[in-house]
Amino acid sequence: MMRVLGIETSCDETGVAVYDSQAGLLVHRLYSQADLHMEYGGVVPELASRDHVRRLLPLVSGVLKESGSYESGSAAAAAIDGIAYTIGPGLVGALLVGATVGRTLAWAWGVPAVGVHHMEAHLLAVMLEKASPAFPFLALIVSGGHTLLVVVRELGQYEVLGETLDDAAGEAFDKTAKLLGLPYPGGPELANLAEQGDPERFYFPRPMVNRPGLDFSFSGLKTCVLNEVNRQSSDTQTRADIACAFQEAVVDTLVVKCKRALMQTGMNQLVLAGGVAANKLLRTRIKHVCERMDVKTFYPRPEFCTDNGAMVAYAGCQRLLKGEGDDLNINVRPRYSLEDL
Ligand code: KG4
Ligand code: ZN
């Protein structure tokens, strides 16, 4: 049995959780900095680091208390067997806050610590659900920083089949939302606006679907949207119609590539992960296509698609159970490929 405290601080969410290998997820909490960064229209790295410093320890003590892992007033957390923190990829200052706190608490409590790859944590978040896949499976990770198609053979064995050559899917959502005058973080806002849109009025290209291979490219799409925004009036219906056509183009592109990857690998399970996996249209379309291919689909609940501490606690627990752990150095890896694992 192993009970792990998980800490996520790679970008603009402070996530903390306790996962127990027997009892499952005990508690998870999230503090989002979205309001802090809103007036700048994007994440300001230095502000993110400073806010993690402010939020992290109160969140940790709250989660320890709520999970019954902490005797109030005592320096020891007797019921914690290990600590997992996100080591990368992400913003260097933000990562350092989580790594420093995680590594230091582990040293003080005399328990092992392990640095977790942020994308591995996203990949495995689905394992926190009742309906979870068995290895091996195909996964599409679509987040603010990454768009990856990955074969997951088993824990730690990942083969990247395709990735974005420029903007990530979430980044494309956020930048396009900005063009449409929507507040940061724009992805969910754009998705909401698109619900009122007419899918027939505009049509944007599906980048790279006519070329072989499994890579993605989303920056050209953003330029098409910009040109259309400049040509049209800025009434709400027009903006909704543009949002709708943009969402259709991104989702269609992702679906085409997933289908291609499923055929190429013969996998019969597909996992969606990362912030954009919370997108309703993407979930519906993927499910529809997979049903016709006799492929089972899995996705984390929306709050575990976006950044959170629970996925870090889970991934860290699996690593610690295998006997892995880091030395006393405090390390982060702002750039870190899944295939380096
Ligand atoms: O995984 P995540 O929380 O952070 C990264 O690791 O990057 O992903 C955040 C991204 C943002 O770009 C956000 O706009 C996008 O996920 N996102 C969405 C939705 N919810 C979050 N994009 C489209 N539709 C959504 N419902
Ligand atoms: Zn993420």
mmCIF file of C-alpha atoms and ligand atoms in Angstrom:
data_model
loop_
_atom_site.group_PDB
_atom_site.id
_atom_site.type_symbol
_atom_site.label_atom_id
_atom_site.label_comp_id
_atom_site.label_asym_id
_atom_site.label_seq_id
_atom_site.Cartn_x
_atom_site.Cartn_y
_atom_site.Cartn_z
ATOM 1 C CA MET A 1 0.000 0.000 0.000
ATOM 2 C CA MET A 2 1.230 3.481 -0.759
ATOM 3 C CA ARG A 3 -0.258 6.892 -0.051
ATOM 4 C CA VAL A 4 1.160 9.704 -2.167
ATOM 5 C CA LEU A 5 0.914 13.476 -2.005
ATOM 6 C CA GLY A 6 0.872 14.925 -5.546
ATOM 7 C CA ILE A 7 1.820 18.486 -6.462
ATOM 8 C CA GLU A 8 1.221 20.183 -9.826
ATOM 9 C CA THR A 9 2.650 23.662 -10.539
ATOM 10 C CA SER A 10 3.808 23.529 -14.176
ATOM 11 C CA CYS A 11 1.750 26.456 -15.421
ATOM 12 C CA ASP A 12 -1.078 28.512 -13.933
ATOM 13 C CA GLU A 13 -2.918 26.012 -11.734
ATOM 14 C CA THR A 14 -1.793 24.954 -8.278
ATOM 15 C CA GLY A 15 -3.045 21.377 -7.873
ATOM 16 C CA VAL A 16 -2.597 19.168 -4.811
ATOM 17 C CA ALA A 17 -3.997 15.693 -4.105
ATOM 18 C CA VAL A 18 -3.572 12.565 -2.033
ATOM 19 C CA TYR A 19 -3.835 9.238 -3.848
ATOM 20 C CA ASP A 20 -3.846 5.905 -2.052
ATOM 21 C CA SER A 21 -2.923 2.791 -4.021
ATOM 22 C CA GLN A 22 -5.630 0.826 -2.207
ATOM 23 C CA ALA A 23 -8.380 3.320 -1.414
ATOM 24 C CA GLY A 24 -7.923 5.386 -4.595
ATOM 25 C CA LEU A 25 -8.070 9.164 -4.766
ATOM 26 C CA LEU A 26 -8.714 10.554 -1.282
ATOM 27 C CA VAL A 27 -8.736 14.330 -1.780
ATOM 28 C CA HIS A 28 -7.823 16.771 -4.528
ATOM 29 C CA ARG A 29 -7.834 20.537 -4.625
ATOM 30 C CA LEU A 30 -7.084 23.100 -7.266
ATOM 31 C CA TYR A 31 -6.392 26.781 -7.195
ATOM 32 C CA SER A 32 -6.627 28.370 -10.642
ATOM 33 C CA GLN A 33 -4.732 31.578 -11.350
ATOM 34 C CA ALA A 34 -6.925 32.401 -14.364
ATOM 35 C CA ASP A 35 -8.204 35.651 -12.821
ATOM 36 C CA LEU A 36 -4.664 36.782 -12.073
ATOM 37 C CA HIS A 37 -3.530 36.428 -15.695
ATOM 38 C CA MET A 38 -6.755 37.549 -17.334
ATOM 39 C CA GLU A 39 -5.864 41.223 -17.631
ATOM 40 C CA TYR A 40 -2.655 40.293 -19.505
ATOM 41 C CA GLY A 41 -4.454 37.967 -21.924
ATOM 42 C CA GLY A 42 -2.099 35.055 -21.129
ATOM 43 C CA VAL A 43 0.070 33.502 -18.436
ATOM 44 C CA VAL A 44 2.753 35.832 -17.021
ATOM 45 C CA PRO A 45 5.461 33.399 -15.823
ATOM 46 C CA GLU A 46 6.815 35.483 -12.941
ATOM 47 C CA LEU A 47 3.325 36.139 -11.567
ATOM 48 C CA ALA A 48 2.555 32.424 -11.877
ATOM 49 C CA SER A 49 5.612 31.433 -9.807
ATOM 50 C CA ARG A 50 4.822 33.964 -7.101
ATOM 51 C CA ASP A 51 1.233 32.844 -6.841
ATOM 52 C CA HIS A 52 2.245 29.177 -6.555
ATOM 53 C CA VAL A 53 4.443 30.264 -3.610
ATOM 54 C CA ARG A 54 1.408 31.873 -1.973
ATOM 55 C CA ARG A 55 -1.061 29.038 -2.604
ATOM 56 C CA LEU A 56 0.874 25.819 -2.388
ATOM 57 C CA LEU A 57 1.503 25.271 1.319
ATOM 58 C CA PRO A 58 -2.047 26.187 2.445
ATOM 59 C CA LEU A 59 -3.376 23.763 -0.194
ATOM 60 C CA VAL A 60 -0.991 21.023 0.965
ATOM 61 C CA SER A 61 -1.993 21.346 4.604
ATOM 62 C CA GLY A 62 -5.706 21.460 3.663
ATOM 63 C CA VAL A 63 -5.416 18.304 1.577
ATOM 64 C CA LEU A 64 -3.421 16.486 4.278
ATOM 65 C CA LYS A 65 -6.008 17.364 6.910
ATOM 66 C CA GLU A 66 -8.962 16.443 4.736
ATOM 67 C CA SER A 67 -7.476 13.064 3.841
ATOM 68 C CA GLY A 68 -6.717 12.298 7.499
ATOM 69 C CA SER A 69 -2.999 12.228 6.726
ATOM 70 C CA TYR A 70 -1.939 15.014 9.038
ATOM 71 C CA GLU A 71 -2.039 15.627 12.751
ATOM 72 C CA SER A 72 -2.762 19.310 13.046
ATOM 73 C CA GLY A 73 0.140 21.149 14.674
ATOM 74 C CA SER A 74 2.587 18.322 14.092
ATOM 75 C CA ALA A 75 5.450 18.621 11.624
ATOM 76 C CA ALA A 76 5.204 14.975 10.627
ATOM 77 C CA ALA A 77 2.736 13.582 8.124
ATOM 78 C CA ALA A 78 2.848 10.004 9.291
ATOM 79 C CA ALA A 79 0.367 8.700 6.762
ATOM 80 C CA ILE A 80 2.183 9.905 3.637
ATOM 81 C CA ASP A 81 4.496 7.323 2.031
ATOM 82 C CA GLY A 82 5.847 9.421 -0.813
ATOM 83 C CA ILE A 83 5.623 12.727 -2.651
ATOM 84 C CA ALA A 84 5.237 13.328 -6.379
ATOM 85 C CA TYR A 85 5.715 16.691 -8.070
ATOM 86 C CA THR A 86 5.677 17.753 -11.707
ATOM 87 C CA ILE A 87 9.270 18.002 -12.950
ATOM 88 C CA GLY A 88 8.454 19.223 -16.508
ATOM 89 C CA PRO A 89 7.700 20.248 -19.161
ATOM 90 C CA GLY A 90 6.445 23.668 -18.081
ATOM 91 C CA LEU A 91 7.457 27.124 -16.883
ATOM 92 C CA VAL A 92 10.787 26.897 -15.081
ATOM 93 C CA GLY A 93 9.936 29.174 -12.135
ATOM 94 C CA ALA A 94 6.517 27.608 -11.626
ATOM 95 C CA LEU A 95 7.970 24.076 -11.747
ATOM 96 C CA LEU A 96 10.673 25.047 -9.239
ATOM 97 C CA VAL A 97 8.060 26.020 -6.649
ATOM 98 C CA GLY A 98 6.405 22.575 -6.710
ATOM 99 C CA ALA A 99 9.705 20.703 -6.948
ATOM 100 C CA THR A 100 11.248 22.632 -4.059
ATOM 101 C CA VAL A 101 8.266 22.210 -1.766
ATOM 102 C CA GLY A 102 7.763 18.549 -2.730
ATOM 103 C CA ARG A 103 11.417 17.564 -2.452
ATOM 104 C CA THR A 104 11.835 19.438 0.847
ATOM 105 C CA LEU A 105 8.732 17.995 2.517
ATOM 106 C CA ALA A 106 9.824 14.499 1.465
ATOM 107 C CA TRP A 107 13.246 15.059 3.016
ATOM 108 C CA ALA A 108 11.703 16.421 6.229
ATOM 109 C CA TRP A 109 9.299 13.499 6.482
ATOM 110 C CA GLY A 110 11.871 10.889 5.480
ATOM 111 C CA VAL A 111 9.869 9.560 2.530
ATOM 112 C CA PRO A 112 10.842 9.143 -1.148
ATOM 113 C CA ALA A 113 10.097 11.826 -3.732
ATOM 114 C CA VAL A 114 9.637 11.460 -7.465
ATOM 115 C CA GLY A 115 9.505 14.029 -10.264
ATOM 116 C CA VAL A 116 6.642 13.273 -12.664
ATOM 117 C CA HIS A 117 6.503 14.054 -16.391
ATOM 118 C CA HIS A 118 3.513 16.358 -16.894
ATOM 119 C CA MET A 119 2.376 14.639 -20.089
ATOM 120 C CA GLU A 120 2.651 11.190 -18.508
ATOM 121 C CA ALA A 121 0.411 12.469 -15.736
ATOM 122 C CA HIS A 122 -2.128 13.665 -18.355
ATOM 123 C CA LEU A 123 -1.885 10.273 -20.121
ATOM 124 C CA LEU A 124 -2.604 8.362 -16.929
ATOM 125 C CA ALA A 125 -5.316 10.677 -15.536
ATOM 126 C CA VAL A 126 -7.913 8.379 -17.109
ATOM 127 C CA MET A 127 -6.841 5.635 -14.677
ATOM 128 C CA LEU A 128 -8.561 7.612 -11.910
ATOM 129 C CA GLU A 129 -11.925 6.818 -13.545
ATOM 130 C CA LYS A 130 -14.023 3.695 -13.032
ATOM 131 C CA ALA A 131 -13.995 3.101 -16.772
ATOM 132 C CA SER A 132 -10.294 2.943 -17.555
ATOM 133 C CA PRO A 133 -8.392 1.096 -20.289
ATOM 134 C CA ALA A 134 -5.952 -1.780 -19.956
ATOM 135 C CA PHE A 135 -2.502 -1.466 -21.555
ATOM 136 C CA PRO A 136 -1.775 -1.119 -24.433
ATOM 137 C CA PHE A 137 -3.832 1.750 -25.854
ATOM 138 C CA LEU A 138 -3.615 4.709 -28.186
ATOM 139 C CA ALA A 139 -3.822 8.184 -26.644
ATOM 140 C CA LEU A 140 -4.427 11.650 -28.016
ATOM 141 C CA ILE A 141 -3.041 14.301 -25.663
ATOM 142 C CA VAL A 142 -4.335 17.754 -26.522
ATOM 143 C CA SER A 143 -3.308 20.488 -24.105
ATOM 144 C CA GLY A 144 -2.247 24.110 -24.114
ATOM 145 C CA GLY A 145 1.360 23.204 -24.835
ATOM 146 C CA HIS A 146 1.197 19.860 -26.654
ATOM 147 C CA THR A 147 -0.659 17.855 -29.279
ATOM 148 C CA LEU A 148 0.543 14.266 -29.279
ATOM 149 C CA LEU A 149 -0.622 10.903 -30.587
ATOM 150 C CA VAL A 150 1.025 8.260 -28.429
ATOM 151 C CA VAL A 151 1.037 4.474 -28.221
ATOM 152 C CA VAL A 152 1.041 3.592 -24.527
ATOM 153 C CA ARG A 153 2.456 0.073 -24.274
ATOM 154 C CA GLU A 154 2.694 0.076 -20.506
ATOM 155 C CA LEU A 155 3.671 2.410 -17.698
ATOM 156 C CA GLY A 156 6.691 4.350 -18.938
ATOM 157 C CA GLN A 157 6.690 2.904 -22.454
ATOM 158 C CA TYR A 158 5.464 5.570 -24.802
ATOM 159 C CA GLU A 159 5.915 5.822 -28.536
ATOM 160 C CA VAL A 160 5.053 9.204 -30.044
ATOM 161 C CA LEU A 161 3.440 8.680 -33.453
ATOM 162 C CA GLY A 162 2.690 12.303 -34.247
ATOM 163 C CA GLU A 163 2.830 15.786 -32.777
ATOM 164 C CA THR A 164 2.212 19.379 -33.695
ATOM 165 C CA LEU A 165 4.744 21.145 -35.872
ATOM 166 C CA ASP A 166 3.725 24.566 -34.553
ATOM 167 C CA ASP A 167 0.859 25.577 -32.219
ATOM 168 C CA ALA A 168 -0.728 23.035 -29.880
ATOM 169 C CA ALA A 169 -4.495 22.458 -30.173
ATOM 170 C CA GLY A 170 -5.217 24.305 -26.913
ATOM 171 C CA GLU A 171 -2.918 27.141 -27.937
ATOM 172 C CA ALA A 172 -4.847 27.443 -31.219
ATOM 173 C CA PHE A 173 -8.106 27.615 -29.244
ATOM 174 C CA ASP A 174 -6.659 30.279 -26.927
ATOM 175 C CA LYS A 175 -5.154 32.434 -29.701
ATOM 176 C CA THR A 176 -8.298 32.236 -31.822
ATOM 177 C CA ALA A 177 -10.418 33.125 -28.793
ATOM 178 C CA LYS A 178 -8.253 36.219 -28.347
ATOM 179 C CA LEU A 179 -8.845 37.201 -31.993
ATOM 180 C CA LEU A 180 -12.569 36.920 -31.299
ATOM 181 C CA GLY A 181 -12.238 39.211 -28.294
ATOM 182 C CA LEU A 182 -12.846 36.488 -25.701
ATOM 183 C CA PRO A 183 -11.132 36.626 -22.289
ATOM 184 C CA TYR A 184 -8.264 34.345 -21.271
ATOM 185 C CA PRO A 185 -8.270 31.340 -20.938
ATOM 186 C CA GLY A 186 -10.108 31.293 -24.226
ATOM 187 C CA GLY A 187 -10.555 27.593 -25.080
ATOM 188 C CA PRO A 188 -13.689 26.929 -23.020
ATOM 189 C CA GLU A 189 -15.064 30.412 -23.843
ATOM 190 C CA LEU A 190 -14.682 29.770 -27.557
ATOM 191 C CA ALA A 191 -16.365 26.382 -27.198
ATOM 192 C CA ASN A 192 -19.319 28.049 -25.446
ATOM 193 C CA LEU A 193 -19.635 30.744 -28.099
ATOM 194 C CA ALA A 194 -19.446 28.112 -30.857
ATOM 195 C CA GLU A 195 -22.600 26.470 -29.505
ATOM 196 C CA GLN A 196 -24.598 29.435 -30.811
ATOM 197 C CA GLY A 197 -22.831 29.352 -34.174
ATOM 198 C CA ASP A 198 -23.995 28.190 -37.587
ATOM 199 C CA PRO A 199 -21.594 25.474 -38.832
ATOM 200 C CA GLU A 200 -22.575 26.111 -42.462
ATOM 201 C CA ARG A 201 -21.688 29.790 -42.727
ATOM 202 C CA PHE A 202 -17.869 29.603 -42.767
ATOM 203 C CA TYR A 203 -15.464 26.830 -43.682
ATOM 204 C CA PHE A 204 -11.826 26.676 -42.579
ATOM 205 C CA PRO A 205 -9.241 24.237 -43.967
ATOM 206 C CA ARG A 206 -8.344 21.036 -42.117
ATOM 207 C CA PRO A 207 -4.578 21.423 -41.790
ATOM 208 C CA MET A 208 -2.453 18.510 -43.066
ATOM 209 C CA VAL A 209 -5.242 15.960 -43.374
ATOM 210 C CA ASN A 210 -4.472 15.367 -47.038
ATOM 211 C CA ARG A 211 -0.834 14.640 -46.326
ATOM 212 C CA PRO A 212 0.258 11.233 -45.038
ATOM 213 C CA GLY A 213 1.547 10.954 -41.497
ATOM 214 C CA LEU A 214 0.270 11.753 -38.061
ATOM 215 C CA ASP A 215 1.688 15.212 -37.366
ATOM 216 C CA PHE A 216 -0.472 18.288 -36.812
ATOM 217 C CA SER A 217 -0.207 21.982 -37.650
ATOM 218 C CA PHE A 218 -2.603 24.596 -36.317
ATOM 219 C CA SER A 219 -0.950 27.974 -36.861
ATOM 220 C CA GLY A 220 -2.254 28.411 -40.441
ATOM 221 C CA LEU A 221 -5.800 27.897 -39.235
ATOM 222 C CA LYS A 222 -5.433 30.808 -36.845
ATOM 223 C CA THR A 223 -4.382 33.025 -39.796
ATOM 224 C CA CYS A 224 -7.484 31.966 -41.768
ATOM 225 C CA VAL A 225 -9.609 32.988 -38.785
ATOM 226 C CA LEU A 226 -7.796 36.324 -38.538
ATOM 227 C CA ASN A 227 -8.489 37.061 -42.227
ATOM 228 C CA GLU A 228 -12.159 36.202 -41.794
ATOM 229 C CA VAL A 229 -12.439 38.324 -38.633
ATOM 230 C CA ASN A 230 -10.989 41.283 -40.557
ATOM 231 C CA ARG A 231 -13.403 40.784 -43.477
ATOM 232 C CA GLN A 232 -16.582 40.427 -41.398
ATOM 233 C CA SER A 233 -18.495 42.698 -39.055
ATOM 234 C CA SER A 234 -17.951 41.979 -35.363
ATOM 235 C CA ASP A 235 -21.549 41.246 -34.313
ATOM 236 C CA THR A 236 -22.043 38.391 -31.849
ATOM 237 C CA GLN A 237 -23.657 36.033 -34.371
ATOM 238 C CA THR A 238 -20.760 36.397 -36.800
ATOM 239 C CA ARG A 239 -18.251 35.771 -34.028
ATOM 240 C CA ALA A 240 -20.204 32.697 -32.951
ATOM 241 C CA ASP A 241 -20.299 31.440 -36.548
ATOM 242 C CA ILE A 242 -16.535 31.889 -36.895
ATOM 243 C CA ALA A 243 -15.933 30.169 -33.524
ATOM 244 C CA CYS A 244 -18.128 27.286 -34.655
ATOM 245 C CA ALA A 245 -16.291 26.854 -37.972
ATOM 246 C CA PHE A 246 -12.927 27.012 -36.190
ATOM 247 C CA GLN A 247 -13.941 24.377 -33.634
ATOM 248 C CA GLU A 248 -15.246 22.145 -36.434
ATOM 249 C CA ALA A 249 -11.920 22.429 -38.268
ATOM 250 C CA VAL A 250 -9.807 21.575 -35.205
ATOM 251 C CA VAL A 251 -12.029 18.703 -34.094
ATOM 252 C CA ASP A 252 -12.278 17.300 -37.610
ATOM 253 C CA THR A 253 -8.491 17.376 -37.970
ATOM 254 C CA LEU A 254 -7.991 15.611 -34.639
ATOM 255 C CA VAL A 255 -10.605 12.986 -35.522
ATOM 256 C CA VAL A 256 -9.050 12.261 -38.938
ATOM 257 C CA LYS A 257 -5.608 11.749 -37.370
ATOM 258 C CA CYS A 258 -6.958 9.538 -34.578
ATOM 259 C CA LYS A 259 -8.741 7.383 -37.129
ATOM 260 C CA ARG A 260 -5.562 7.095 -39.164
ATOM 261 C CA ALA A 261 -3.506 6.182 -36.079
ATOM 262 C CA LEU A 262 -6.056 3.561 -35.012
ATOM 263 C CA MET A 263 -5.945 1.944 -38.440
ATOM 264 C CA GLN A 264 -2.151 2.089 -38.548
ATOM 265 C CA THR A 265 -1.668 0.526 -35.094
ATOM 266 C CA GLY A 266 -4.687 -1.780 -34.916
ATOM 267 C CA MET A 267 -5.335 -0.565 -31.356
ATOM 268 C CA ASN A 268 -8.867 -1.045 -30.078
ATOM 269 C CA GLN A 269 -8.824 1.510 -27.255
ATOM 270 C CA LEU A 270 -8.425 5.278 -27.535
ATOM 271 C CA VAL A 271 -7.808 7.632 -24.620
ATOM 272 C CA LEU A 272 -8.347 11.394 -24.842
ATOM 273 C CA ALA A 273 -6.306 13.488 -22.411
ATOM 274 C CA GLY A 274 -5.256 17.074 -21.703
ATOM 275 C CA GLY A 275 -7.285 20.274 -21.420
ATOM 276 C CA VAL A 276 -8.835 20.157 -24.909
ATOM 277 C CA ALA A 277 -10.137 16.644 -24.152
ATOM 278 C CA ALA A 278 -12.733 18.480 -22.029
ATOM 279 C CA ASN A 279 -14.183 19.839 -25.296
ATOM 280 C CA LYS A 280 -17.695 18.439 -25.797
ATOM 281 C CA LEU A 281 -17.645 18.385 -29.589
ATOM 282 C CA LEU A 282 -14.321 16.520 -29.629
ATOM 283 C CA ARG A 283 -15.612 13.923 -27.169
ATOM 284 C CA THR A 284 -18.808 13.373 -29.131
ATOM 285 C CA ARG A 285 -17.143 13.125 -32.539
ATOM 286 C CA ILE A 286 -14.393 10.797 -31.336
ATOM 287 C CA LYS A 287 -16.928 8.534 -29.670
ATOM 288 C CA HIS A 288 -19.013 8.399 -32.839
ATOM 289 C CA VAL A 289 -16.079 7.484 -35.089
ATOM 290 C CA CYS A 290 -14.700 4.947 -32.627
ATOM 291 C CA GLU A 291 -18.040 3.191 -32.253
ATOM 292 C CA ARG A 292 -18.077 2.603 -35.985
ATOM 293 C CA MET A 293 -14.534 1.198 -35.816
ATOM 294 C CA ASP A 294 -15.335 -1.000 -32.811
ATOM 295 C CA VAL A 295 -12.847 0.951 -30.727
ATOM 296 C CA LYS A 296 -13.567 1.761 -27.073
ATOM 297 C CA THR A 297 -13.070 5.360 -25.984
ATOM 298 C CA PHE A 298 -11.997 6.609 -22.572
ATOM 299 C CA TYR A 299 -11.642 10.105 -21.158
ATOM 300 C CA PRO A 300 -11.037 11.584 -17.738
ATOM 301 C CA ARG A 301 -13.815 13.700 -16.173
ATOM 302 C CA PRO A 302 -13.376 17.301 -17.410
ATOM 303 C CA GLU A 303 -11.633 18.518 -14.224
ATOM 304 C CA PHE A 304 -8.972 15.821 -14.698
ATOM 305 C CA CYS A 305 -8.486 16.733 -18.383
ATOM 306 C CA THR A 306 -7.114 20.144 -17.419
ATOM 307 C CA ASP A 307 -4.146 20.460 -15.061
ATOM 308 C CA ASN A 308 -4.662 18.988 -11.590
ATOM 309 C CA GLY A 309 -2.800 17.408 -8.672
ATOM 310 C CA ALA A 310 -4.668 14.093 -8.776
ATOM 311 C CA MET A 311 -3.021 12.948 -12.015
ATOM 312 C CA VAL A 312 0.423 13.773 -10.585
ATOM 313 C CA ALA A 313 -0.305 11.864 -7.372
ATOM 314 C CA TYR A 314 -1.496 8.865 -9.422
ATOM 315 C CA ALA A 315 1.447 8.821 -11.865
ATOM 316 C CA GLY A 316 3.910 9.388 -9.004
ATOM 317 C CA CYS A 317 2.381 6.544 -7.014
ATOM 318 C CA GLN A 318 2.877 4.132 -9.924
ATOM 319 C CA ARG A 319 6.515 5.217 -10.246
ATOM 320 C CA LEU A 320 7.178 4.951 -6.508
ATOM 321 C CA LEU A 321 5.567 1.491 -6.386
ATOM 322 C CA LYS A 322 8.133 0.421 -8.990
ATOM 323 C CA GLY A 323 10.851 1.569 -6.601
ATOM 324 C CA GLU A 324 11.718 4.716 -8.529
ATOM 325 C CA GLY A 325 12.586 7.968 -6.808
ATOM 326 C CA ASP A 326 14.854 10.992 -7.111
ATOM 327 C CA ASP A 327 17.927 11.927 -5.107
ATOM 328 C CA LEU A 328 18.093 15.012 -2.916
ATOM 329 C CA ASN A 329 18.809 17.406 -5.795
ATOM 330 C CA ILE A 330 16.000 19.731 -6.761
ATOM 331 C CA ASN A 331 15.677 19.425 -10.510
ATOM 332 C CA VAL A 332 13.165 20.579 -13.086
ATOM 333 C CA ARG A 333 13.046 20.019 -16.850
ATOM 334 C CA PRO A 334 11.185 22.855 -18.604
ATOM 335 C CA ARG A 335 11.663 21.050 -21.935
ATOM 336 C CA TYR A 336 11.150 17.328 -21.581
ATOM 337 C CA SER A 337 10.025 14.859 -24.248
ATOM 338 C CA LEU A 338 7.793 11.905 -23.349
ATOM 339 C CA GLU A 339 10.177 9.662 -25.227
ATOM 340 C CA ASP A 340 13.013 10.595 -22.834
ATOM 341 C CA LEU A 341 11.238 8.652 -20.090
HETATM 342 O O1 KG4 B 1 -3.863 20.406 -19.977
HETATM 343 P P1 KG4 B 1 -4.066 21.847 -19.709
HETATM 344 O O2 KG4 B 1 -4.864 22.257 -18.503
HETATM 345 O O3 KG4 B 1 -2.705 22.603 -19.578
HETATM 346 C C1 KG4 B 1 -1.563 22.285 -20.307
HETATM 347 O O4 KG4 B 1 -0.861 21.310 -19.930
HETATM 348 O O5 KG4 B 1 -1.337 22.993 -21.302
HETATM 349 O O6 KG4 B 1 -4.723 22.450 -21.029
HETATM 350 C C2 KG4 B 1 -5.152 23.771 -21.095
HETATM 351 C C3 KG4 B 1 -5.678 24.034 -22.484
HETATM 352 C C4 KG4 B 1 -5.933 25.520 -22.739
HETATM 353 O O7 KG4 B 1 -5.385 25.852 -23.997
HETATM 354 C C5 KG4 B 1 -7.447 25.609 -22.738
HETATM 355 O O8 KG4 B 1 -7.942 26.658 -23.518
HETATM 356 C C6 KG4 B 1 -7.833 24.268 -23.303
HETATM 357 O O9 KG4 B 1 -6.927 23.366 -22.700
HETATM 358 N N1 KG4 B 1 -9.226 23.885 -22.996
HETATM 359 C C7 KG4 B 1 -10.200 23.751 -23.910
HETATM 360 C C8 KG4 B 1 -11.390 23.407 -23.207
HETATM 361 N N2 KG4 B 1 -11.076 23.338 -21.878
HETATM 362 C C9 KG4 B 1 -9.749 23.641 -21.765
HETATM 363 N N3 KG4 B 1 -10.184 23.885 -25.243
HETATM 364 C C10 KG4 B 1 -11.328 23.661 -25.909
HETATM 365 N N4 KG4 B 1 -12.499 23.345 -25.320
HETATM 366 C C11 KG4 B 1 -12.578 23.201 -23.973
HETATM 367 N N5 KG4 B 1 -13.736 22.876 -23.397
HETATM 368 ZN ZN ZN B 2 -1.332 20.134 -18.687
#
